């Protein structure tokens, strides 16, 4: 026993901590088959404040400490806890545990009711305060990915680590294809203490994890995209055009199709577009795609991505890999933000178009869900942005397309979109305005969890989802440990010789 219920109400039960026990913020306790979570701690005393102050004064000012009679009875720690789950009914608690009930700490057996879903996606283990219980937490990947995931946290709390852990468990599953725009080149392969880490190290990475980079290591794919694949609506996501310029873009595309960018720079006149408008568009497109024209009037590439002659199948190839349930990591670390957004929107537009078609033809059921991991999500989901990502957040679920949005700033994502991101894996955050934005859009009532979220350490998280029965506190593993473990298991067994 760790304490006893001495009052409170449905939202907040008051518990007296037993002397010598140490109950933590976020800890899970059980009373009467009801799972409770500690939301606050304070001091309690049966003595008058004035007496306490006087006794402290005596001690501090050197008059000698006063012995308190039955100290452990008179002074105690008062624990505030909220009911989170009825272990007996396997549902939301609707009643209070018995008054004066003795509490115990939750243990692994209490969570026997958690089932391994059909398409398990591993997140971590159940955490009670800062103690980890040996209970793995899986969500149904297929469902969760189509209904979007938000990973909010301050910098350095373990967002990227969590995404790596999630992706690791998806490498050998074909129910999901994941596109990762890797702005820090930290997912595929990196070295730590002289050892190799990253998704490349997965025993089944070959053929399941695909890597594109503008500086590809030997044997990996080069990220080159032909300008023929660029459409006016892709450019709109990163360049501001006046309505007249926008009309002109569509006219070019209508007139010349795939060749529209090439023709834009030609002398070929087009009805309805003035010379000045054309010149402005030329300048903007040159900057955006990092292309230019030489003295002979020929286009050439200044940058490393957009190509005049190569890369005609890159976007298609990536979409096909995704459709086969693979993980595609695109190293965008040396690209400008605009180029990163442009490329991701080209890919996701193609994915969206394909899946829309599959749905119309009744073929969608056989396809894996496709999700895209995007860092600093407000860049594409923020107020006033009209991007393919917003469209996916709003209606992607009808087409089995989802987002994994990572952000330090949930508060600048419109509420309507936040509410659509149906699973939130909340890591630590010391900014109260950010906590508020996440709490107010969570699937469960987290109004009492503010302090808990503020105090979350690296890798500690709360999973609030329409697919979990309560907001589950978890401890996420360190990705490198996961890799080391897999390496150990993979080590070949010693051969036995007979005779
Ligand atoms: N679950 C965990 N257990 C132990 N250490 C962790 C855990 N998660 C992250 N770390 C460590 O914390 C550091 C920061 O982690 P990570 O890069 O994942 O944070 P982040 O939230 O993505 O930060 P940023 O905002 O800079 O992208 C890393 O050194 C990582 O190894
Ligand atoms: Mg990160």
Coordinates of C-alpha atoms and ligand atoms in Angstrom, one line a residue:
X1 CA 0.0 0.0 0.0
X2 CA 1.2 3.5 -0.8
X3 CA -1.7 5.7 0.3
X4 CA -5.3 6.1 1.1
X5 CA -8.2 8.0 -0.3
X6 CA -9.3 10.8 2.0
X7 CA -11.5 13.0 -0.2
X8 CA -11.9 14.9 -3.4
X9 CA -14.3 14.6 -6.3
X10 CA -14.6 12.7 -9.5
X11 CA -12.1 14.9 -11.4
X12 CA -9.5 15.0 -8.6
X13 CA -9.2 12.4 -5.8
X14 CA -7.3 13.3 -2.7
X15 CA -4.9 10.7 -1.4
X16 CA -2.7 10.7 1.7
X17 CA 0.7 9.3 0.8
X18 CA 2.0 6.6 3.2
X19 CA 5.1 7.7 5.1
X20 CA 8.2 6.3 3.5
X21 CA 6.6 5.7 0.1
X22 CA 7.4 8.1 -2.7
X23 CA 4.6 8.8 -5.1
X24 CA 5.6 10.6 -8.3
X25 CA 3.8 13.0 -10.6
X26 CA 2.3 10.9 -13.4
X27 CA 2.4 7.7 -11.4
X28 CA -0.3 5.1 -12.0
X29 CA -2.1 3.9 -8.9
X30 CA -5.0 1.4 -8.4
X31 CA -7.9 1.6 -6.0
X32 CA -10.9 -0.6 -6.2
X33 CA -10.1 -1.7 -9.8
X34 CA -9.9 2.0 -10.8
X35 CA -6.7 3.2 -12.4
X36 CA -5.7 6.6 -11.2
X37 CA -3.0 8.9 -12.4
X38 CA -1.2 11.4 -10.1
X39 CA -1.6 14.9 -11.4
X40 CA -0.3 17.0 -8.5
X41 CA 1.5 16.7 -5.2
X42 CA 1.5 19.0 -2.2
X43 CA 2.3 19.1 1.5
X44 CA -0.4 18.4 4.1
X45 CA -0.3 18.8 7.8
X46 CA -2.6 18.5 10.7
X47 CA -0.8 21.3 12.5
X48 CA -1.6 25.0 12.3
X49 CA 0.5 27.0 9.8
X50 CA 1.6 29.3 12.6
X51 CA 2.9 26.5 14.7
X52 CA 4.8 25.1 11.7
X53 CA 6.3 28.5 11.1
X54 CA 7.3 28.9 14.7
X55 CA 8.9 25.5 14.9
X56 CA 10.9 26.1 11.8
X57 CA 12.0 29.5 13.2
X58 CA 13.3 27.9 16.3
X59 CA 15.3 25.4 14.3
X60 CA 16.6 27.8 11.7
X61 CA 17.6 30.5 14.2
X62 CA 19.5 28.1 16.4
X63 CA 17.1 27.6 19.3
X64 CA 17.2 23.9 18.7
X65 CA 14.9 21.7 16.8
X66 CA 11.5 20.9 18.3
X67 CA 10.7 17.3 18.3
X68 CA 7.3 16.8 16.7
X69 CA 5.2 14.2 18.4
X70 CA 4.0 11.5 15.9
X71 CA 5.6 13.3 13.1
X72 CA 4.5 10.8 10.4
X73 CA 0.9 11.1 11.4
X74 CA 0.8 14.9 11.6
X75 CA 2.7 15.8 8.4
X76 CA 2.2 14.1 5.1
X77 CA 2.2 14.5 1.4
X78 CA -1.2 15.0 -0.3
X79 CA -1.5 13.5 -3.7
X80 CA -4.1 14.6 -6.3
X81 CA -5.0 12.0 -8.8
X82 CA -7.5 11.6 -11.6
X83 CA -9.4 8.4 -12.5
X84 CA -8.3 7.3 -16.0
X85 CA -9.7 3.8 -16.5
X86 CA -12.0 1.2 -15.0
X87 CA -9.9 -2.0 -15.1
X88 CA -12.9 -4.1 -14.3
X89 CA -15.3 -2.7 -16.8
X90 CA -12.5 -2.0 -19.3
X91 CA -13.8 1.5 -20.0
X92 CA -14.0 5.0 -18.8
X93 CA -14.6 5.2 -15.1
X94 CA -18.0 6.4 -14.1
X95 CA -17.9 6.0 -10.4
X96 CA -15.6 6.9 -7.5
X97 CA -13.5 4.3 -5.8
X98 CA -14.7 3.6 -2.2
X99 CA -13.9 6.3 0.3
X100 CA -10.9 5.6 2.5
X101 CA -9.8 2.9 0.1
X102 CA -6.1 1.8 0.3
X103 CA -4.1 2.3 -2.9
X104 CA -1.4 0.3 -4.5
X105 CA 0.9 1.0 -7.4
X106 CA -0.2 -0.3 -10.8
X107 CA 1.8 -3.3 -12.1
X108 CA 2.3 -5.0 -15.4
X109 CA -0.6 -7.4 -14.8
X110 CA -3.1 -4.6 -14.6
X111 CA -2.6 -3.9 -18.3
X112 CA -3.3 -7.5 -19.5
X113 CA -6.4 -6.0 -21.2
X114 CA -4.2 -4.2 -23.7
X115 CA -4.3 -6.3 -26.8
X116 CA -1.8 -6.5 -29.6
X117 CA -3.7 -5.0 -32.6
X118 CA -3.9 -6.6 -36.0
X119 CA -1.3 -4.2 -37.5
X120 CA 0.9 -3.5 -34.6
X121 CA 3.0 -0.3 -34.5
X122 CA 5.3 -0.2 -31.5
X123 CA 5.7 3.0 -29.6
X124 CA 7.3 2.1 -26.2
X125 CA 6.4 0.7 -22.8
X126 CA 3.9 1.9 -20.2
X127 CA 5.4 4.4 -17.9
X128 CA 4.2 5.0 -14.3
X129 CA 5.8 8.3 -13.3
X130 CA 9.4 7.7 -14.2
X131 CA 9.2 3.9 -13.7
X132 CA 8.8 1.7 -16.7
X133 CA 6.5 -1.3 -16.6
X134 CA 7.2 -4.2 -18.9
X135 CA 4.1 -3.7 -21.0
X136 CA 4.7 -2.9 -24.6
X137 CA 2.3 -0.4 -26.2
X138 CA 1.2 -1.0 -29.7
X139 CA -1.3 1.0 -31.7
X140 CA -3.0 -0.3 -34.9
X141 CA -0.7 1.2 -37.5
X142 CA -3.1 1.1 -40.3
X143 CA -5.8 3.0 -38.4
X144 CA -3.5 5.4 -36.6
X145 CA -1.5 6.4 -39.7
X146 CA -4.6 7.2 -41.8
X147 CA -6.0 9.4 -39.0
X148 CA -2.7 11.4 -38.7
X149 CA -0.2 11.7 -35.9
X150 CA 1.0 14.8 -34.2
X151 CA 4.3 14.8 -32.3
X152 CA 4.6 18.0 -30.4
X153 CA 7.5 18.9 -28.2
X154 CA 10.2 21.4 -27.4
X155 CA 13.5 20.9 -29.1
X156 CA 15.7 17.9 -27.9
X157 CA 12.9 16.0 -26.2
X158 CA 13.1 13.1 -28.6
X159 CA 10.8 13.7 -31.5
X160 CA 13.2 12.4 -34.1
X161 CA 14.1 9.5 -31.9
X162 CA 10.4 8.6 -31.6
X163 CA 9.9 8.7 -35.4
X164 CA 12.9 6.4 -35.9
X165 CA 11.4 4.0 -33.4
X166 CA 8.1 4.0 -35.2
X167 CA 9.7 3.6 -38.6
X168 CA 11.9 0.7 -37.3
X169 CA 8.8 -1.3 -36.5
X170 CA 7.3 -0.5 -40.0
X171 CA 10.3 -1.5 -42.1
X172 CA 9.2 -5.1 -42.6
X173 CA 5.5 -4.4 -42.7
X174 CA 3.8 -3.8 -46.0
X175 CA 0.6 -2.3 -44.8
X176 CA 2.2 1.2 -44.7
X177 CA 4.4 3.2 -47.1
X178 CA 6.1 6.1 -45.4
X179 CA 7.7 9.1 -47.0
X180 CA 10.2 10.9 -44.8
X181 CA 11.5 14.3 -45.7
X182 CA 14.7 14.2 -43.7
X183 CA 15.8 17.8 -43.1
X184 CA 18.7 16.7 -40.9
X185 CA 19.7 13.6 -42.7
X186 CA 19.3 11.7 -39.4
X187 CA 17.1 8.7 -40.3
X188 CA 18.9 6.6 -42.9
X189 CA 22.4 6.2 -41.7
X190 CA 24.7 7.8 -39.2
X191 CA 27.6 7.0 -37.0
X192 CA 27.7 7.1 -33.2
X193 CA 30.6 6.1 -31.1
X194 CA 32.1 4.4 -34.1
X195 CA 29.1 2.3 -34.9
X196 CA 26.5 2.6 -37.6
X197 CA 22.9 3.5 -36.8
X198 CA 19.8 4.4 -38.8
X199 CA 17.1 2.6 -40.6
X200 CA 19.6 1.2 -43.0
X201 CA 20.7 -1.1 -40.1
X202 CA 17.4 -2.9 -39.9
X203 CA 17.9 -6.6 -40.7
X204 CA 15.3 -6.3 -43.5
X205 CA 16.2 -2.8 -44.7
X206 CA 17.3 -4.0 -48.1
X207 CA 14.5 -3.4 -50.6
X208 CA 12.3 -2.0 -47.8
X209 CA 14.0 1.3 -47.0
X210 CA 14.8 3.5 -50.0
X211 CA 17.1 6.5 -49.8
X212 CA 17.4 9.5 -52.1
X213 CA 19.9 12.2 -51.7
X214 CA 21.5 14.9 -53.9
X215 CA 24.8 13.6 -52.6
X216 CA 24.1 9.9 -52.7
X217 CA 26.6 7.5 -51.2
X218 CA 27.7 4.7 -53.6
X219 CA 24.8 2.5 -54.6
X220 CA 22.1 4.8 -53.4
X221 CA 19.7 6.9 -55.5
X222 CA 20.3 10.4 -56.7
X223 CA 17.5 12.9 -56.1
X224 CA 17.0 14.4 -59.6
X225 CA 13.7 15.7 -60.9
X226 CA 12.9 16.6 -64.4
X227 CA 11.4 20.0 -64.9
X228 CA 8.7 18.4 -67.1
X229 CA 7.2 17.0 -63.9
X230 CA 6.6 20.5 -62.4
X231 CA 3.0 21.7 -62.5
X232 CA 1.7 25.2 -61.9
X233 CA -0.1 24.1 -58.7
X234 CA 3.2 22.8 -57.3
X235 CA 4.8 26.2 -57.8
X236 CA 1.9 27.9 -56.1
X237 CA 2.8 26.2 -52.8
X238 CA 6.1 28.0 -52.6
X239 CA 5.9 31.1 -54.8
X240 CA 3.5 34.0 -54.5
X241 CA 1.9 34.8 -57.8
X242 CA -0.5 37.6 -58.6
X243 CA -3.8 36.4 -60.0
X244 CA -2.7 37.5 -63.5
X245 CA 0.5 35.5 -63.2
X246 CA -1.4 32.5 -62.0
X247 CA -3.7 32.7 -64.9
X248 CA -0.7 32.8 -67.2
X249 CA 0.8 29.7 -65.6
X250 CA -2.3 27.7 -66.3
X251 CA -2.4 29.0 -69.8
X252 CA 1.2 27.9 -70.4
X253 CA 0.4 24.5 -69.0
X254 CA -2.8 24.2 -71.0
X255 CA -1.0 25.1 -74.2
X256 CA 2.2 23.2 -73.9
X257 CA 1.6 20.4 -71.3
X258 CA 4.8 18.8 -70.0
X259 CA 6.9 21.1 -72.0
X260 CA 5.5 24.3 -70.4
X261 CA 8.6 25.3 -68.5
X262 CA 10.8 24.9 -71.5
X263 CA 8.4 26.9 -73.7
X264 CA 8.0 29.5 -71.0
X265 CA 11.6 30.4 -71.7
X266 CA 11.2 30.2 -75.5
X267 CA 10.3 33.0 -77.9
X268 CA 7.1 31.3 -78.8
X269 CA 4.3 33.9 -78.2
X270 CA 1.1 32.9 -76.4
X271 CA -2.2 34.6 -76.5
X272 CA -3.4 36.3 -73.4
X273 CA 0.0 36.7 -71.6
X274 CA 1.9 40.0 -71.8
X275 CA 5.7 40.2 -72.1
X276 CA 6.1 41.7 -68.7
X277 CA 4.1 39.1 -66.9
X278 CA 6.0 36.4 -68.8
X279 CA 9.3 38.0 -67.8
X280 CA 8.3 38.1 -64.1
X281 CA 7.2 34.4 -64.2
X282 CA 10.5 33.4 -65.9
X283 CA 12.4 35.1 -63.1
X284 CA 10.5 33.5 -60.3
X285 CA 10.6 30.0 -61.9
X286 CA 14.4 30.3 -62.5
X287 CA 14.9 31.1 -58.8
X288 CA 12.6 28.4 -57.5
X289 CA 13.9 25.6 -59.7
X290 CA 17.5 26.7 -59.7
X291 CA 17.6 26.7 -63.5
X292 CA 18.9 29.4 -65.9
X293 CA 19.4 30.1 -69.6
X294 CA 22.7 30.4 -71.3
X295 CA 23.8 32.7 -74.1
X296 CA 22.4 30.3 -76.7
X297 CA 19.0 30.4 -75.2
X298 CA 19.3 26.9 -73.7
X299 CA 18.1 26.0 -70.3
X300 CA 20.6 24.5 -67.9
X301 CA 20.5 23.5 -64.2
X302 CA 22.2 25.7 -61.6
X303 CA 21.2 23.5 -58.7
X304 CA 21.4 19.8 -58.1
X305 CA 17.8 18.7 -58.1
X306 CA 15.9 20.1 -61.1
X307 CA 17.2 18.7 -64.3
X308 CA 16.5 19.5 -67.9
X309 CA 17.1 16.0 -69.2
X310 CA 17.3 13.6 -66.3
X311 CA 15.0 12.4 -63.5
X312 CA 11.9 11.9 -65.5
X313 CA 10.8 8.9 -63.4
X314 CA 11.9 10.0 -59.9
X315 CA 8.5 11.1 -58.6
X316 CA 6.7 8.1 -60.2
X317 CA 9.3 5.7 -58.7
X318 CA 9.0 7.2 -55.2
X319 CA 5.2 6.8 -55.4
X320 CA 5.5 3.3 -56.6
X321 CA 7.8 2.4 -53.7
X322 CA 5.3 4.0 -51.3
X323 CA 2.5 2.0 -52.8
X324 CA 4.5 -1.1 -52.2
X325 CA 4.6 -0.3 -48.5
X326 CA 8.2 0.8 -48.4
X327 CA 9.8 3.6 -46.4
X328 CA 11.3 6.3 -48.6
X329 CA 13.7 8.6 -47.0
X330 CA 14.5 11.8 -49.0
X331 CA 17.5 13.6 -47.6
X332 CA 16.6 17.3 -47.8
X333 CA 19.3 18.5 -45.5
X334 CA 21.1 20.5 -48.1
X335 CA 18.0 22.0 -49.7
X336 CA 16.3 25.2 -49.1
X337 CA 13.0 25.0 -47.2
X338 CA 11.1 25.9 -50.4
X339 CA 12.7 23.2 -52.4
X340 CA 11.9 20.7 -49.7
X341 CA 8.3 21.7 -49.7
X342 CA 8.1 21.7 -53.5
X343 CA 9.5 18.2 -53.8
X344 CA 7.3 16.8 -51.0
X345 CA 4.2 18.4 -52.5
X346 CA 5.1 17.0 -56.0
X347 CA 5.3 13.5 -54.5
X348 CA 2.2 13.8 -52.3
X349 CA 0.1 15.4 -55.1
X350 CA 1.0 12.3 -57.2
X351 CA 0.2 9.9 -54.3
X352 CA -3.1 11.7 -53.8
X353 CA -4.0 11.6 -57.5
X354 CA -3.2 7.9 -57.6
X355 CA -5.1 7.0 -54.5
X356 CA -8.1 9.0 -55.6
X357 CA -8.2 7.0 -58.8
X358 CA -7.9 3.7 -56.9
X359 CA -10.8 4.7 -54.7
X360 CA -12.9 5.5 -57.7
X361 CA -12.0 2.2 -59.2
X362 CA -12.6 0.3 -56.0
X363 CA -9.0 -0.8 -55.7
X364 CA -8.1 1.2 -52.6
X365 CA -8.7 -1.6 -50.1
X366 CA -5.7 -3.6 -51.4
X367 CA -3.4 -0.6 -51.1
X368 CA -1.2 0.2 -48.1
X369 CA -1.8 3.4 -46.2
X370 CA 0.7 6.1 -47.1
X371 CA 1.9 8.6 -44.6
X372 CA 4.3 11.5 -44.9
X373 CA 6.6 12.6 -42.0
X374 CA 7.0 16.3 -42.0
X375 CA 9.2 18.3 -39.6
X376 CA 8.3 21.8 -38.5
X377 CA 4.8 21.1 -39.7
X378 CA 3.4 24.7 -39.3
X379 CA 5.4 25.6 -42.5
X380 CA 2.8 23.7 -44.5
X381 CA -0.1 23.4 -42.1
X382 CA 0.0 26.9 -40.6
X383 CA -2.8 29.5 -40.7
X384 CA -3.6 30.7 -44.3
X385 CA -1.5 28.0 -46.0
X386 CA -3.2 26.1 -48.8
X387 CA -1.0 23.1 -49.4
X388 CA -1.5 19.5 -50.3
X389 CA -0.7 18.8 -46.6
X390 CA -3.7 20.7 -45.4
X391 CA -5.8 18.8 -47.9
X392 CA -4.4 15.5 -46.6
X393 CA -5.0 16.5 -43.0
X394 CA -8.6 17.4 -43.8
X395 CA -9.6 14.6 -46.2
X396 CA -6.6 12.3 -46.6
X397 CA -8.2 9.7 -44.4
X398 CA -10.9 9.0 -47.0
X399 CA -8.1 8.0 -49.3
X400 CA -5.8 6.2 -46.8
X401 CA -3.3 9.0 -46.8
X402 CA -1.9 10.4 -43.6
X403 CA 0.5 12.8 -42.1
X404 CA 3.0 12.5 -39.2
X405 CA 3.4 16.1 -38.2
X406 CA 6.3 17.1 -36.0
X407 CA 6.3 20.5 -34.4
X408 CA 7.6 22.7 -31.6
X409 CA 4.8 25.1 -32.3
X410 CA 1.4 23.5 -32.3
X411 CA -0.3 26.8 -31.4
X412 CA 0.2 28.2 -34.9
X413 CA -1.6 25.2 -36.5
X414 CA -5.3 26.0 -37.0
X415 CA -7.5 24.3 -34.4
X416 CA -9.5 22.6 -37.0
X417 CA -6.4 20.8 -38.4
X418 CA -5.1 20.0 -34.9
X419 CA -8.4 18.3 -34.1
X420 CA -8.0 16.3 -37.3
X421 CA -4.6 14.9 -36.2
X422 CA -6.3 12.1 -34.2
X423 CA -3.3 10.7 -32.4
X424 CA -1.0 12.9 -30.4
X425 CA 2.2 11.6 -29.0
X426 CA 3.0 14.3 -26.5
X427 CA 6.6 14.8 -25.4
X428 CA 7.9 17.3 -22.9
X429 CA 7.1 21.0 -23.4
X430 CA 7.9 23.9 -21.1
X431 CA 5.9 26.4 -23.0
X432 CA 2.4 26.7 -21.5
X433 CA 0.8 28.2 -24.6
X434 CA 2.0 25.1 -26.5
X435 CA 0.7 22.7 -23.9
X436 CA -2.6 24.4 -24.0
X437 CA -2.9 24.1 -27.8
X438 CA -2.2 20.3 -27.6
X439 CA -4.3 19.7 -24.5
X440 CA -7.4 21.5 -25.9
X441 CA -7.3 19.4 -29.1
X442 CA -6.5 16.0 -27.5
X443 CA -8.8 12.9 -27.8
X444 CA -9.0 12.6 -24.0
X445 CA -9.6 15.2 -21.3
X446 CA -6.1 16.2 -20.5
X447 CA -7.0 19.4 -18.6
X448 CA -5.3 18.1 -15.5
X449 CA -2.2 17.0 -17.3
X450 CA -0.5 20.3 -17.8
X451 CA 2.1 19.9 -15.0
X452 CA 2.7 16.4 -16.0
X453 CA 3.5 17.4 -19.6
X454 CA 5.7 20.2 -18.4
X455 CA 7.7 17.7 -16.4
X456 CA 8.2 15.0 -19.1
X457 CA 11.8 14.0 -19.5
X458 CA 13.5 12.9 -22.8
X459 CA 11.7 10.0 -24.3
X460 CA 8.8 10.2 -21.9
X461 CA 5.4 10.8 -23.6
X462 CA 1.7 10.6 -23.3
X463 CA -0.3 9.0 -26.1
X464 CA -3.7 10.5 -26.6
X465 CA -5.6 9.0 -29.4
X466 CA -9.1 8.2 -30.6
X467 CA -7.7 4.6 -30.8
X468 CA -6.6 4.4 -27.2
X469 CA -9.0 3.8 -24.3
X470 CA -7.2 6.4 -22.2
X471 CA -4.2 8.7 -22.5
X472 CA -1.4 6.2 -22.1
X473 CA 1.9 7.4 -20.5
X474 CA 4.8 5.7 -22.2
X475 CA 8.6 5.6 -22.2
X476 CA 10.1 5.5 -25.6
X477 CA 13.2 3.5 -26.1
X478 CA 16.4 5.0 -27.3
X479 CA 16.6 4.2 -31.0
X480 CA 20.3 3.2 -30.8
X481 CA 19.4 0.6 -28.2
X482 CA 16.8 -0.9 -30.5
X483 CA 19.4 -1.2 -33.2
X484 CA 22.0 -2.8 -30.9
X485 CA 19.4 -5.3 -29.7
X486 CA 18.5 -6.3 -33.3
X487 CA 22.2 -6.7 -34.1
X488 CA 22.7 -9.0 -31.2
X489 CA 19.8 -11.1 -32.2
X490 CA 20.9 -11.3 -35.8
X491 CA 24.4 -12.6 -34.9
X492 CA 24.8 -16.0 -36.6
X493 CA 24.6 -19.0 -34.3
X494 CA 27.7 -21.0 -33.9
X495 CA 27.9 -23.9 -36.3
X496 CA 27.9 -27.4 -34.9
X497 CA 30.1 -29.9 -36.5
X498 CA 29.2 -33.6 -36.4
X499 CA 31.5 -36.5 -36.5
Ligands
LIG1 N1 13.7 7.9 -25.6 C1 14.9 8.3 -25.4 N2 15.7 7.8 -24.5 C2 16.9 8.3 -24.3 N3 17.5 9.3 -25.0 C3 16.7 9.9 -25.9 C4 15.4 9.5 -26.2 N4 14.9 10.2 -27.1 C5 15.8 11.1 -27.4 N5 16.9 10.9 -26.7 C6 18.2 11.7 -26.9 O1 17.9 13.1 -26.8 C7 18.6 13.8 -27.8 C8 17.6 14.6 -28.6 O2 16.7 13.7 -29.3 P1 16.0 14.0 -30.7 O3 17.0 14.4 -31.7 O4 15.2 12.9 -31.0 O5 15.2 15.3 -30.2 P2 14.2 16.2 -31.1 O6 13.0 16.5 -30.3 O7 14.1 15.6 -32.4 O8 15.1 17.5 -31.2 P3 15.1 18.6 -32.4 O9 14.0 19.6 -32.0 O10 16.4 19.2 -32.2 O11 14.8 18.0 -33.7 C9 19.4 12.7 -28.6 O12 20.7 12.7 -28.2 C10 18.8 11.4 -28.3 O13 19.7 10.4 -28.3
LIG2 MG1 14.5 16.2 -34.4

